[in-house]
Coordinates of N, CA and C in Angstrom, one line a residue:
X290 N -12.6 -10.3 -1.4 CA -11.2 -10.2 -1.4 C -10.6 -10.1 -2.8
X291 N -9.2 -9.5 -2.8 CA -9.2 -8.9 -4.0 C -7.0 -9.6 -4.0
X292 N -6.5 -10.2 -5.0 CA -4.9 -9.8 -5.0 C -4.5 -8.8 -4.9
X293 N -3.6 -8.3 -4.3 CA -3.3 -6.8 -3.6 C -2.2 -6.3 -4.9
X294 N -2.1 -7.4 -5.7 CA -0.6 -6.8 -6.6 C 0.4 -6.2 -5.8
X295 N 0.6 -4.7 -6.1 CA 1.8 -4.2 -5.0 C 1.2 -3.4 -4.2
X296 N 0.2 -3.4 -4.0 CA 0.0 -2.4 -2.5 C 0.5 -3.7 -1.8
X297 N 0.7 -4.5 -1.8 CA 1.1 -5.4 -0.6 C 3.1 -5.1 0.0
X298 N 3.2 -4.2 -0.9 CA 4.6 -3.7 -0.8 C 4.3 -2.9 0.8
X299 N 3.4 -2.6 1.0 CA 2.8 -1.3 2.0 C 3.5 -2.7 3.3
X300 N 2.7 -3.8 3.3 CA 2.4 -4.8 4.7 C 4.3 -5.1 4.4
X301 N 4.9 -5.7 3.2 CA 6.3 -5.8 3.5 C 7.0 -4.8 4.1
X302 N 6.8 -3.3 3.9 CA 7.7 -2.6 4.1 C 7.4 -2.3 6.1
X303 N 5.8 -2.9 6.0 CA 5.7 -2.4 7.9 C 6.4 -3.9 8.6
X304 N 6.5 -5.0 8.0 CA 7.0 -6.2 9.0 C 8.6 -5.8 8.7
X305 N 8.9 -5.2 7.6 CA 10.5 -4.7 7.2 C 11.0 -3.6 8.8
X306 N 10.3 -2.9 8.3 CA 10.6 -1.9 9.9 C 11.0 -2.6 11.1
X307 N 9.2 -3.2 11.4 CA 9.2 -3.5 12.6 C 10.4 -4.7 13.1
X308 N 10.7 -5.2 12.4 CA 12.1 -6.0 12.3 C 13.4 -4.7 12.6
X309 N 13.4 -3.3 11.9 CA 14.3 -2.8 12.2 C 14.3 -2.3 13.9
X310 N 12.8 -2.1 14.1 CA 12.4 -1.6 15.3 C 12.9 -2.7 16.4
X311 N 12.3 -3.6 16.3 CA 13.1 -4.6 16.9 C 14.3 -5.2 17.2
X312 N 14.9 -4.6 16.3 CA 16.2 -4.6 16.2 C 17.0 -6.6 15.7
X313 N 16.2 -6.7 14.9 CA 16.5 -7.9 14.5 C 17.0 -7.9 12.8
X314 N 16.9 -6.8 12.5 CA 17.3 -6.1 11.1 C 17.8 -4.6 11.2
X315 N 18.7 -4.6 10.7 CA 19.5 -3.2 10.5 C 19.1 -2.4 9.6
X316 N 18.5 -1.0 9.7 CA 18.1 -0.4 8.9 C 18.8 -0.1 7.7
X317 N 20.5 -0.3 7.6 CA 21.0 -0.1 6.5 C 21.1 -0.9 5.5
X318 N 20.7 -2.3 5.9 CA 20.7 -3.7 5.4 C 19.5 -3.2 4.3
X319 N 18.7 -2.7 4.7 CA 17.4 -2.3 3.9 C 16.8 -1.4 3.4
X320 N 17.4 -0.3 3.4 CA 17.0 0.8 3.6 C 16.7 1.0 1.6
X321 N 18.1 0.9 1.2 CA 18.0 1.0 -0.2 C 16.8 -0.1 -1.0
X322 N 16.1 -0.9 -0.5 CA 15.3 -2.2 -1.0 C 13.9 -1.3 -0.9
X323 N 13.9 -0.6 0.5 CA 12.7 -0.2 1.0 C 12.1 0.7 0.4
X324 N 13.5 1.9 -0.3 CA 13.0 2.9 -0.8 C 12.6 2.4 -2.3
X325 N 13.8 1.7 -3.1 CA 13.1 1.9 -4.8 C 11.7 0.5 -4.2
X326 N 11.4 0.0 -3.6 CA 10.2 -1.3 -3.6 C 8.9 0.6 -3.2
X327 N 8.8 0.8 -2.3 CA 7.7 1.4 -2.7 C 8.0 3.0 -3.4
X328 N 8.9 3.8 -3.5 CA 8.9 4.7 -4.6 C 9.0 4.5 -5.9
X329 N 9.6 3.2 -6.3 CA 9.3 3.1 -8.1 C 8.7 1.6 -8.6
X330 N 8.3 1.1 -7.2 CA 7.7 -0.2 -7.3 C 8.4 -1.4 -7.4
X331 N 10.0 -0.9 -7.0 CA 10.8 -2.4 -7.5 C 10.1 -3.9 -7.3
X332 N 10.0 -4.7 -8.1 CA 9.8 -5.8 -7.5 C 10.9 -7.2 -7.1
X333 N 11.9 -7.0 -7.7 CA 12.9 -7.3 -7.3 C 13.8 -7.0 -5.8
X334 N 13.2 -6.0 -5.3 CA 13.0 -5.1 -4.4 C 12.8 -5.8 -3.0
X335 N 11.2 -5.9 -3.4 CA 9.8 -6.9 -2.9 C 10.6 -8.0 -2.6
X336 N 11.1 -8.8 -3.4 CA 11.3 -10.3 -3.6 C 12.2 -10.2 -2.1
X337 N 13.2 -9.2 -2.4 CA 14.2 -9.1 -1.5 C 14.1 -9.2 -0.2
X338 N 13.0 -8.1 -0.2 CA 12.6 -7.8 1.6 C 11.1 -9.0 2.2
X339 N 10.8 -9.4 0.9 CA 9.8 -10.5 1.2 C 10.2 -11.9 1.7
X340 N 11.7 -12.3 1.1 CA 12.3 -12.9 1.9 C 12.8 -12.7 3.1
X341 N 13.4 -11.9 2.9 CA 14.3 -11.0 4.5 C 13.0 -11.0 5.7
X342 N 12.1 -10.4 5.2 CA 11.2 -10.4 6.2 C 10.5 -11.9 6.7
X343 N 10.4 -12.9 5.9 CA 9.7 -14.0 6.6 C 8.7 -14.6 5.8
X344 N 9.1 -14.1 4.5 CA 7.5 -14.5 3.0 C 6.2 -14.4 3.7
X345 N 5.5 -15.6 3.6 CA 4.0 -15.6 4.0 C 3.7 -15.5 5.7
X346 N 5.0 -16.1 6.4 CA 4.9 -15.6 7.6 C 4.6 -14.4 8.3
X347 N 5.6 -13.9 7.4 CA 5.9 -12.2 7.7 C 4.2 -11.4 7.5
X348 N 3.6 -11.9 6.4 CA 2.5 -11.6 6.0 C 1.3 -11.6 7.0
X349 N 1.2 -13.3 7.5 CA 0.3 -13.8 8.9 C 0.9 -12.6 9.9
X350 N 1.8 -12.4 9.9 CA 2.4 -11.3 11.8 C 1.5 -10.2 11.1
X351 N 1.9 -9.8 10.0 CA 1.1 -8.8 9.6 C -0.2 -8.3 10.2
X352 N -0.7 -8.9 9.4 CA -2.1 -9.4 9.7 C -2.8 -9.5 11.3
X353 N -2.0 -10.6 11.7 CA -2.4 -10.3 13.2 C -2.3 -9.4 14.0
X354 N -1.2 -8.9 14.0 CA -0.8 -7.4 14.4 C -1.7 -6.5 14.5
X355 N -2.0 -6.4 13.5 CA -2.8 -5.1 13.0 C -4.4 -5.7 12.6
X356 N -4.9 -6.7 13.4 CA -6.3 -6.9 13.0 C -6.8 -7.8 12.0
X357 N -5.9 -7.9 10.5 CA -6.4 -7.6 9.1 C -7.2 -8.7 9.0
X358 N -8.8 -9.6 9.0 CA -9.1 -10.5 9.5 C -9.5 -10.8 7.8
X359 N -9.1 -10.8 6.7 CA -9.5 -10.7 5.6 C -8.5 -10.7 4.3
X360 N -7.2 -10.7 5.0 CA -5.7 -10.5 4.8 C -5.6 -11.7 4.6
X361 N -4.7 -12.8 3.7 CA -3.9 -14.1 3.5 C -2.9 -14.0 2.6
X362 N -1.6 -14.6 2.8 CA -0.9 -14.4 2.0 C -1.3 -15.9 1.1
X363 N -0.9 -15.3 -0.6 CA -1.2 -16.2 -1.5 C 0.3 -16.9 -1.9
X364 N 0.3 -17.8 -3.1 CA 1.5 -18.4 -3.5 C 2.8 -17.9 -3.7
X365 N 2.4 -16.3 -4.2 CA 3.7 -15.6 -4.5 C 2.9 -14.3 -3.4
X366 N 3.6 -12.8 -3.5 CA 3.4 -12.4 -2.5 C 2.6 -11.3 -3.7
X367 N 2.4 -11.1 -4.5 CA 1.9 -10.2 -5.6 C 0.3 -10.7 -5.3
X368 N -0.3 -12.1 -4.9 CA -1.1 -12.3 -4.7 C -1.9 -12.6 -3.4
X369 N -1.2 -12.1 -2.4 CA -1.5 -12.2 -1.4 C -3.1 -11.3 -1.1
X370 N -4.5 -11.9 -0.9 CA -5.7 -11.8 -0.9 C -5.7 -10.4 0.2
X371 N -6.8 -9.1 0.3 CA -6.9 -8.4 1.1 C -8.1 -7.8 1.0
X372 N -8.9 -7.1 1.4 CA -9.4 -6.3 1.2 C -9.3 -4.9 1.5
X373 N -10.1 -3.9 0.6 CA -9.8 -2.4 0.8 C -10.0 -1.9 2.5
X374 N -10.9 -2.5 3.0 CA -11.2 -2.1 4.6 C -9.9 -2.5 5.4
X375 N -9.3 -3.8 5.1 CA -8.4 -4.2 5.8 C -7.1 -3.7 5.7
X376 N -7.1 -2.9 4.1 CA -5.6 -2.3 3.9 C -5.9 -0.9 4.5
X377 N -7.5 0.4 4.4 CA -7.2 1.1 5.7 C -7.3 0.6 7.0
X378 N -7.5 -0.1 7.9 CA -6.8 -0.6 8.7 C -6.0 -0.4 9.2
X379 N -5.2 -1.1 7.7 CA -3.5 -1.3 8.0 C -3.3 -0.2 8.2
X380 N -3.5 0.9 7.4 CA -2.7 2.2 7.4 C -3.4 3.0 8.5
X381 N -4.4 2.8 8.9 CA -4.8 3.3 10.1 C -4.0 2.9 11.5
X382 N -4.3 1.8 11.6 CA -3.1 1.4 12.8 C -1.9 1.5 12.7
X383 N -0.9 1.5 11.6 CA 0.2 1.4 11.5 C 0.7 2.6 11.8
X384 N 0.1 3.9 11.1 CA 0.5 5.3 10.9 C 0.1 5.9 11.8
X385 N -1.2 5.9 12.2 CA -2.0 7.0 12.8 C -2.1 6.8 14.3
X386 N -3.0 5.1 14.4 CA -3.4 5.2 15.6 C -2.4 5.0 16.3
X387 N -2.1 6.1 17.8 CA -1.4 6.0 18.6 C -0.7 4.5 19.8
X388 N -2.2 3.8 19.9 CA -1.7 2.7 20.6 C -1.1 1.5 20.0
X389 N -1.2 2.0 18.4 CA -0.8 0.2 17.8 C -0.1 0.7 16.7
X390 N 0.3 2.0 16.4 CA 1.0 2.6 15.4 C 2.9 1.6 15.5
X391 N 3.4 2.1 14.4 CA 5.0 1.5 14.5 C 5.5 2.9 15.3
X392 N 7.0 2.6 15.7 CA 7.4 3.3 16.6 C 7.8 4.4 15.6
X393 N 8.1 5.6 16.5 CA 8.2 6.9 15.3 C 9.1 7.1 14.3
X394 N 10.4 6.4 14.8 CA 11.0 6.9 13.3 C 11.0 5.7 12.2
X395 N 10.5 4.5 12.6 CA 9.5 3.5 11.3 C 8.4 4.1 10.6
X396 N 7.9 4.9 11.9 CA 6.3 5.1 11.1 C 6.9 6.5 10.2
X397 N 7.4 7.6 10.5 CA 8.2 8.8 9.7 C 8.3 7.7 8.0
X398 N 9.7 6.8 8.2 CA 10.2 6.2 7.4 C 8.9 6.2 6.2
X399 N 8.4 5.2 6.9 CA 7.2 4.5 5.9 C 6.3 5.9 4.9
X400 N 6.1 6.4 6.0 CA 5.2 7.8 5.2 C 6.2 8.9 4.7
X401 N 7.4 9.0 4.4 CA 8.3 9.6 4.0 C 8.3 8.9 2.3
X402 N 8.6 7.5 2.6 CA 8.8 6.7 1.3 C 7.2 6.9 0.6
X403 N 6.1 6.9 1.0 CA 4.8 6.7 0.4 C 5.2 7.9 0.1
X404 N 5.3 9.2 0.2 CA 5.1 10.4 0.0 C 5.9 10.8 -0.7
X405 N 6.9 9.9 -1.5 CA 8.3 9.9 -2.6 C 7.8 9.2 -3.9
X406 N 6.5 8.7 -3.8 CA 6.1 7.5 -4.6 C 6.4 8.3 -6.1
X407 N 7.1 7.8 -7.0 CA 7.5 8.8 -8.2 C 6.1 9.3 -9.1
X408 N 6.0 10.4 -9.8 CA 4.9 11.1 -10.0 C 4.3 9.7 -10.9
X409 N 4.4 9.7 -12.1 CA 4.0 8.4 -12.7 C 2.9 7.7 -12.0
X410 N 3.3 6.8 -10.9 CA 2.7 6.0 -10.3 C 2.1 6.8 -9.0
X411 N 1.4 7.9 -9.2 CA 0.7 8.5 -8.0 C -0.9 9.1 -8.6
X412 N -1.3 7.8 -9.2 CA -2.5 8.2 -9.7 C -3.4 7.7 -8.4
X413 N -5.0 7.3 -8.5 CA -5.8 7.2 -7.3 C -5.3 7.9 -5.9
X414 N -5.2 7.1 -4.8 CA -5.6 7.9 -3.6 C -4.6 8.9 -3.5
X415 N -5.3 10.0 -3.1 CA -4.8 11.6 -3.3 C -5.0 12.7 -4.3
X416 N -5.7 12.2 -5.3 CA -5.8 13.1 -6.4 C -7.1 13.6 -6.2
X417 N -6.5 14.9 -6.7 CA -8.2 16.5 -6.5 C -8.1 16.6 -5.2
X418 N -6.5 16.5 -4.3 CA -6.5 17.5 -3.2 C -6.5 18.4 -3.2
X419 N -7.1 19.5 -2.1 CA -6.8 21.6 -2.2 C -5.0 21.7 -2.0
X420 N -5.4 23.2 -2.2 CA -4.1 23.2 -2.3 C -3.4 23.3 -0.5
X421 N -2.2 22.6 -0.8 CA -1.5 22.3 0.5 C -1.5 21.1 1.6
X422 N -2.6 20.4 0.7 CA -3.1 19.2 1.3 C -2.3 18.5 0.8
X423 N -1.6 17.3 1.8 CA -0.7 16.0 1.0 C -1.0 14.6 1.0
X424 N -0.9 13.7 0.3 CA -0.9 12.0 0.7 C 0.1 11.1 0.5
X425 N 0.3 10.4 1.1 CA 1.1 9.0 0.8 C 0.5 7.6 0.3
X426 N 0.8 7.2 -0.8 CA -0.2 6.8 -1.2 C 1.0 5.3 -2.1
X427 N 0.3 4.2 -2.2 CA 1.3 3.1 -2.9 C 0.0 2.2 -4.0
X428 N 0.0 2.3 -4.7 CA -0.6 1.7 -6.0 C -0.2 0.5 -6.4
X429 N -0.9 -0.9 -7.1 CA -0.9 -1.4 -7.3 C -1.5 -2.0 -9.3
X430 N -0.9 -2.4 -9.9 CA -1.6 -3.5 -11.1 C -0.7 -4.4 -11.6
X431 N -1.4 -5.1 -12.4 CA -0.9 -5.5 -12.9 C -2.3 -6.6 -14.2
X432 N -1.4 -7.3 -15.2 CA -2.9 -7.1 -16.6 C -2.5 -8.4 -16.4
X433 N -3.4 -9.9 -16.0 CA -2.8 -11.2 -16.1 C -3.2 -12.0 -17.0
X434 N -2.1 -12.8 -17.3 CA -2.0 -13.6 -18.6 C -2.4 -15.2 -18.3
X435 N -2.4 -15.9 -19.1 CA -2.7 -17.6 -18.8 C -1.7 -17.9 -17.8
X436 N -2.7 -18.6 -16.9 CA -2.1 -19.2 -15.9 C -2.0 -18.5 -14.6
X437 N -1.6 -17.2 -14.5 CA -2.8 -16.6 -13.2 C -3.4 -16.9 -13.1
X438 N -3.5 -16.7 -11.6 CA -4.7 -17.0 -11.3 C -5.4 -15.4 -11.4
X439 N -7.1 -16.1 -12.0 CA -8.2 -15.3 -12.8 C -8.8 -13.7 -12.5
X440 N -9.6 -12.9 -13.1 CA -9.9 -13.1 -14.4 C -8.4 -13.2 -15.2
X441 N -8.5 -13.7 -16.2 CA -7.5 -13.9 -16.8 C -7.5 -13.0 -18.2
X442 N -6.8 -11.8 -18.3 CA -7.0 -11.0 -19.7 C -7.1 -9.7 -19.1
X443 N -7.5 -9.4 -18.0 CA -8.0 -8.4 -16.9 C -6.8 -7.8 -16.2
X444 N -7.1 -6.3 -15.9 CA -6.1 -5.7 -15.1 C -6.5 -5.7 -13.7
X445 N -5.5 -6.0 -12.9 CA -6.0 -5.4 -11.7 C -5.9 -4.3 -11.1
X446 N -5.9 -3.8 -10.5 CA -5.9 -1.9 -10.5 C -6.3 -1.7 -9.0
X447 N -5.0 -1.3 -8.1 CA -5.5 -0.9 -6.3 C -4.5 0.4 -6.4
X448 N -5.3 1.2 -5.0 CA -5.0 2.4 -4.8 C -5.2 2.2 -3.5
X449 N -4.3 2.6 -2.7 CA -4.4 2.9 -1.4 C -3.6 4.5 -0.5
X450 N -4.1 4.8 -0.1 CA -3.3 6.1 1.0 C -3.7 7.0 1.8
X451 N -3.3 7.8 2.9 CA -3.8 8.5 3.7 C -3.1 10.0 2.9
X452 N -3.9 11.0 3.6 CA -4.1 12.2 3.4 C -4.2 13.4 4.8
X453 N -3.6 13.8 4.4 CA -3.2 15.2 5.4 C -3.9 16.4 5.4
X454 N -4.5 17.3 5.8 CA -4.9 18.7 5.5 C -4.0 19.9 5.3
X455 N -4.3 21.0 5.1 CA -2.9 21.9 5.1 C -2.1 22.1 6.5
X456 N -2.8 21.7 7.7 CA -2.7 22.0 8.9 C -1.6 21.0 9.3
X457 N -1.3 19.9 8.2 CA -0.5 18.2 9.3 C -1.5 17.8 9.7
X458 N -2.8 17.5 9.8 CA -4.1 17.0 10.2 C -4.3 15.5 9.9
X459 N -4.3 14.3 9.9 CA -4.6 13.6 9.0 C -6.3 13.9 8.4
X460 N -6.9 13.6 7.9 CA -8.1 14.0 7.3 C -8.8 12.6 6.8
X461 N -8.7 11.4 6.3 CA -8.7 10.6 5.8 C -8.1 9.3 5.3
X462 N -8.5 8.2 5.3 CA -7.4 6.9 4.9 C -8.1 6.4 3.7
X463 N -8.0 6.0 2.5 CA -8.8 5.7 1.4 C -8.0 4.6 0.5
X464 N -9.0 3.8 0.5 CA -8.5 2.4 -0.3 C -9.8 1.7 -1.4
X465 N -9.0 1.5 -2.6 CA -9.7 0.6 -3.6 C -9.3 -0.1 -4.8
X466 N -10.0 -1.8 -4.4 CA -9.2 -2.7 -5.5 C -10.1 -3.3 -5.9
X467 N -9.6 -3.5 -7.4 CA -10.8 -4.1 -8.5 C -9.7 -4.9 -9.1
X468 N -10.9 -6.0 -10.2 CA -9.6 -7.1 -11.0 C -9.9 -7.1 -12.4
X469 N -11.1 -6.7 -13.0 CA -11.5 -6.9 -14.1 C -11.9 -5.8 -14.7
X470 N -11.0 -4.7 -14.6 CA -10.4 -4.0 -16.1 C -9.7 -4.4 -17.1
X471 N -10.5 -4.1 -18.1 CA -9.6 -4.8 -19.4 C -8.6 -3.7 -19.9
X472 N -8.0 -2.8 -19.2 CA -6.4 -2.1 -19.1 C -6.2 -1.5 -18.0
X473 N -5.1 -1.7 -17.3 CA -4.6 -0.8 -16.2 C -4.8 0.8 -16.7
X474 N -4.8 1.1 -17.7 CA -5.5 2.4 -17.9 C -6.9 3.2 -17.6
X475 N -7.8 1.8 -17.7 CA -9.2 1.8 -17.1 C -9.3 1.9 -15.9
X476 N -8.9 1.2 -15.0 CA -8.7 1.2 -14.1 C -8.2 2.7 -13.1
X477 N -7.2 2.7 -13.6 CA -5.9 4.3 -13.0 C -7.2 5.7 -13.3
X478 N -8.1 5.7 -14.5 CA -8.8 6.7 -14.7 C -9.9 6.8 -13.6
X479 N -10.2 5.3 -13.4 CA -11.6 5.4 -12.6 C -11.3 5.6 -11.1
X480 N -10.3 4.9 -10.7 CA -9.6 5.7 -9.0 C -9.2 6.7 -9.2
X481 N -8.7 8.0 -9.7 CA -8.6 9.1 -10.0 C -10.3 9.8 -9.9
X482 N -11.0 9.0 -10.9 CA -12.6 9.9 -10.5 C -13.1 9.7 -9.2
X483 N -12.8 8.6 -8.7 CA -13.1 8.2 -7.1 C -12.3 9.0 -6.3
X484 N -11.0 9.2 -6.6 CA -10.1 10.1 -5.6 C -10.7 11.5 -5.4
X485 N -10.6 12.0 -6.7 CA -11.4 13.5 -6.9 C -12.9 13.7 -6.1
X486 N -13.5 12.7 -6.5 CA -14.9 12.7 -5.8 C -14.6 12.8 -4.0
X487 N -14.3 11.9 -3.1 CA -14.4 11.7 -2.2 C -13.0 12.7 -1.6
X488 N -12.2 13.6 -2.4 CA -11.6 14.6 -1.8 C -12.9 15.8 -1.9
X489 N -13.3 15.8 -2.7 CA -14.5 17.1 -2.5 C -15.4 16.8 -1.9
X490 N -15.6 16.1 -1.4 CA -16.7 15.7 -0.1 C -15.7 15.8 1.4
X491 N -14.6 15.3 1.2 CA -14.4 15.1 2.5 C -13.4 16.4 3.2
X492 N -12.9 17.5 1.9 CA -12.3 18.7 2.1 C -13.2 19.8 2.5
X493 N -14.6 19.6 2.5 CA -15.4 20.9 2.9 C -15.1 21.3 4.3

């Protein structure tokens, strides 16, 4: 298991919905939180809808909902524990699969906002697509200092997202998180050669 940093913006923004879906939250109440938290990473954003939503509670629904048997929310929500299998998963159930997916104009939402993610921060999943091929994709790091919890001096570096063919096809869900780069620069180059690799295998 790995701190999710902000791909965990991905699990707030689906218990955010599903609250709208449910109708126990108003989509205008949030709408503006939803978009700058996963298009420019607010974390202030986060804080917002991490409360709104239910903090570590909201995290557990998560989780159960959708399977994630490897998922725990941590002390703050930057550290809430996951693995890469469990965050495709998430994005497999939530988006794709039909019986456990969010209802359609949540699940639109969500993958409308991943697919806004500002160029900057759209390094790993998706990169060395063909042409016409698209992804939605929400990234994660951050470089921790004394008193994080460890490695301590190390970046952590996640990439998560699904991917489309030219057709609207989905084609793929691809996720990866590591903690011990010594710069979020290391890290961003090496999911970028992973993205590239396993789009040229999986585009033939």
């Amino acid at each position: 298991t790995f701190p999710t940093a902000s791909t965990v913006k991905v699990m707030i923004a689906v218990q955010t919905l599903q609250r709208v879906a449910d109708g126990q939250t108003s989509y205008s109440s949030v709408s503006g939180s939803l978009k700058s938290m996963i298009t420019v990473s607010s974390n202030a954003s986060a804080q917002r809808l991490y409360r709104k939503m239910g903090g570590a509670a909201g995290i557990r629904k998560v989780a159960k909902r959708y399977g994630l048997t490897r998922t725990a929310p941590g002390r703050k929500w930057g550290v809430t524990k996951t693995t890469a299998s469990d965050q495709v998963l998430l994005l497999r159930r939530a988006v794709l699969e039909p019986s456990t997916r969010l209802p359609a104009t949540q699940r639109r939402t969500l993958v409308r906002l991943m697919r806004q993610v500002t160029p900057e921060q759209r390094w790993g999943a998706g990169k060395g697509l063909p042409t016409g091929w698209r992804a939605a994709v929400k990234n994660g790091w951050y470089h921790t200092v004394a008193g994080d919890e460890g490695p301590v001096n190390r970046s952590r570096v996640n990439t998560m997202g699904i991917v489309w063919d030219d057709a609207g096809q989905p084609r793929y869900v691809i996720a990866g998180f590591s903690n011990r780069w010594r710069t979020d620069a290391a890290g961003m180059r090496a999911w970028n050669a992973m993205s590239r690799h396993v789009a040229g295998v999986l585009s033939d």
